[in-house]
């Protein structure tokens, strides 16, 4: 049985998430996650194990998409699980993963859903983002 986080407040969690991600600070963002986070990016079909791998991924993301902004459209928490519907808008300004260089200078808005599990301290211990890569690159 998973330990239950103590009184996790979705509004506080969402505010912390938005502040960290919209500051484009990979270290602040990954501080929301447990040290042993397992993070799945289902769009790119990648898994990151631990804060170090995740911080590197987001540092590269924020460098390639320096104007990236994220908003939360909906969400809920039940026990130690949370679901958040998100939307990001970003312009590719550098090279990133498999995103074609022909996308440079183009702004895209992409929607997705994150499914997370929290540890007893309220840190995110598993995170899976579901989104469509074609929304980003076409």
CSV table of C-alpha atoms in Angstrom, one decimal:
chain,number,residue,atom,x,y,z
A,1,UNK,CA,0.0,0.0,0.0
A,2,UNK,CA,1.3,3.4,-0.9
A,3,UNK,CA,1.7,6.0,1.9
A,4,UNK,CA,-0.7,8.8,1.5
A,5,UNK,CA,0.6,12.4,1.3
A,6,UNK,CA,-0.6,14.6,4.1
A,7,UNK,CA,-3.2,17.1,3.0
A,8,UNK,CA,-1.9,17.8,-0.5
A,9,UNK,CA,-3.6,21.0,-1.8
A,10,UNK,CA,-4.1,20.9,-5.6
A,11,UNK,CA,-4.1,24.7,-5.8
A,12,UNK,CA,-0.8,24.9,-3.9
A,13,UNK,CA,0.7,22.1,-6.0
A,14,UNK,CA,-0.4,23.8,-9.2
A,15,UNK,CA,0.9,27.2,-8.2
A,16,UNK,CA,4.3,25.7,-7.3
A,17,UNK,CA,4.4,23.8,-10.6
A,18,UNK,CA,3.5,26.9,-12.7
A,19,UNK,CA,5.9,29.1,-10.8
A,20,UNK,CA,8.8,26.7,-11.3
A,21,UNK,CA,8.1,25.8,-15.0
A,22,UNK,CA,7.3,29.3,-16.1
A,23,UNK,CA,10.5,30.6,-14.6
A,24,UNK,CA,12.2,28.2,-16.9
A,25,UNK,CA,14.5,27.1,-14.1
A,26,UNK,CA,15.2,23.4,-14.5
A,27,UNK,CA,16.6,23.1,-10.9
A,28,UNK,CA,13.5,24.8,-9.3
A,29,UNK,CA,11.2,22.6,-11.5
A,30,UNK,CA,12.9,19.3,-10.6
A,31,UNK,CA,12.9,20.2,-6.9
A,32,UNK,CA,9.1,19.4,-7.0
A,33,UNK,CA,10.0,15.8,-7.8
A,34,UNK,CA,11.3,13.1,-5.4
A,35,UNK,CA,15.0,12.3,-5.8
A,36,UNK,CA,14.1,8.9,-7.4
A,37,UNK,CA,11.5,10.2,-9.7
A,38,UNK,CA,10.5,8.1,-12.7
A,39,UNK,CA,9.3,10.5,-15.4
A,40,UNK,CA,7.8,9.3,-18.6
A,41,UNK,CA,7.5,11.6,-21.6
A,42,UNK,CA,5.0,9.6,-23.7
A,43,UNK,CA,5.2,12.0,-26.6
A,44,UNK,CA,8.9,11.4,-27.2
A,45,UNK,CA,8.7,7.9,-25.7
A,46,UNK,CA,11.4,8.6,-23.2
A,47,UNK,CA,11.8,7.8,-19.5
A,48,UNK,CA,14.0,9.7,-17.1
A,49,UNK,CA,15.2,8.1,-13.8
A,50,UNK,CA,16.0,10.5,-11.0
A,51,UNK,CA,16.3,14.3,-10.7
A,52,UNK,CA,19.6,14.6,-12.4
A,53,UNK,CA,18.4,13.1,-15.7
A,54,UNK,CA,15.1,15.1,-15.5
A,55,UNK,CA,17.0,18.4,-14.7
A,56,UNK,CA,19.2,17.9,-17.8
A,57,UNK,CA,16.2,17.3,-20.0
A,58,UNK,CA,14.4,20.4,-18.8
A,59,UNK,CA,17.5,22.6,-18.9
A,60,UNK,CA,17.9,21.6,-22.6
A,61,UNK,CA,14.1,22.2,-23.1
A,62,UNK,CA,14.2,25.6,-21.6
A,63,UNK,CA,17.3,26.5,-23.7
A,64,UNK,CA,15.6,25.4,-26.9
A,65,UNK,CA,12.2,27.0,-26.0
A,66,UNK,CA,13.2,30.1,-24.0
A,67,UNK,CA,9.7,31.6,-24.2
A,68,UNK,CA,7.9,28.4,-23.1
A,69,UNK,CA,4.8,29.1,-20.9
A,70,UNK,CA,2.6,26.5,-19.3
A,71,UNK,CA,-1.0,26.8,-18.0
A,72,UNK,CA,-3.1,24.3,-16.2
A,73,UNK,CA,-6.6,23.9,-17.6
A,74,UNK,CA,-8.0,21.3,-15.1
A,75,UNK,CA,-6.9,18.8,-12.5
A,76,UNK,CA,-7.7,16.8,-9.5
A,77,UNK,CA,-6.1,14.8,-6.7
A,78,UNK,CA,-7.4,11.6,-5.2
A,79,UNK,CA,-5.3,10.0,-2.5
A,80,UNK,CA,-1.7,10.1,-3.6
A,81,UNK,CA,-2.5,10.5,-7.3
A,82,UNK,CA,-3.1,13.6,-9.4
A,83,UNK,CA,-4.1,14.4,-12.9
A,84,UNK,CA,-3.4,17.7,-14.6
A,85,UNK,CA,-4.5,18.9,-18.0
A,86,UNK,CA,-1.9,21.3,-19.3
A,87,UNK,CA,-1.1,23.5,-22.2
A,88,UNK,CA,2.2,25.0,-23.3
A,89,UNK,CA,3.1,27.6,-25.9
A,90,UNK,CA,6.6,27.8,-27.1
A,91,UNK,CA,8.8,28.9,-29.9
A,92,UNK,CA,11.8,26.7,-30.9
A,93,UNK,CA,15.0,28.8,-30.9
A,94,UNK,CA,17.6,26.1,-30.7
A,95,UNK,CA,18.1,22.4,-31.3
A,96,UNK,CA,16.2,20.0,-29.3
A,97,UNK,CA,15.9,16.2,-29.3
A,98,UNK,CA,14.1,15.1,-32.5
A,99,UNK,CA,12.4,18.4,-33.2
A,100,UNK,CA,13.3,19.4,-36.8
A,101,UNK,CA,15.4,22.5,-37.2
A,102,UNK,CA,12.8,23.7,-39.8
A,103,UNK,CA,10.6,24.5,-36.7
A,104,UNK,CA,13.0,27.2,-35.6
A,105,UNK,CA,11.2,30.5,-35.1
A,106,UNK,CA,7.7,28.8,-35.1
A,107,UNK,CA,5.4,29.1,-32.2
A,108,UNK,CA,3.3,26.1,-31.2
A,109,UNK,CA,0.6,25.5,-28.6
A,110,UNK,CA,0.3,21.9,-27.4
A,111,UNK,CA,-2.1,20.3,-24.9
A,112,UNK,CA,-1.5,17.2,-22.8
A,113,UNK,CA,-2.2,15.4,-19.6
A,114,UNK,CA,0.1,14.6,-16.7
A,115,UNK,CA,-0.6,11.7,-14.4
A,116,UNK,CA,1.4,11.8,-11.2
A,117,UNK,CA,1.8,9.9,-8.0
A,118,UNK,CA,3.0,11.7,-4.9
A,119,UNK,CA,5.1,10.4,-2.0
A,120,UNK,CA,4.3,11.0,1.6
A,121,UNK,CA,6.1,14.4,1.6
A,122,UNK,CA,4.0,15.6,-1.4
A,123,UNK,CA,6.9,15.3,-3.9
A,124,UNK,CA,6.1,13.8,-7.3
A,125,UNK,CA,7.5,10.2,-7.4
A,126,UNK,CA,6.1,9.1,-10.8
A,127,UNK,CA,5.0,11.4,-13.6
A,128,UNK,CA,3.7,10.5,-17.1
A,129,UNK,CA,3.1,13.2,-19.7
A,130,UNK,CA,0.8,12.3,-22.5
A,131,UNK,CA,0.8,14.6,-25.6
A,132,UNK,CA,1.2,14.5,-29.3
A,133,UNK,CA,4.5,15.3,-31.0
A,134,UNK,CA,2.9,16.2,-34.3
A,135,UNK,CA,1.2,19.1,-32.5
A,136,UNK,CA,4.7,20.4,-31.8
A,137,UNK,CA,6.4,19.8,-35.2
A,138,UNK,CA,3.7,20.3,-37.8
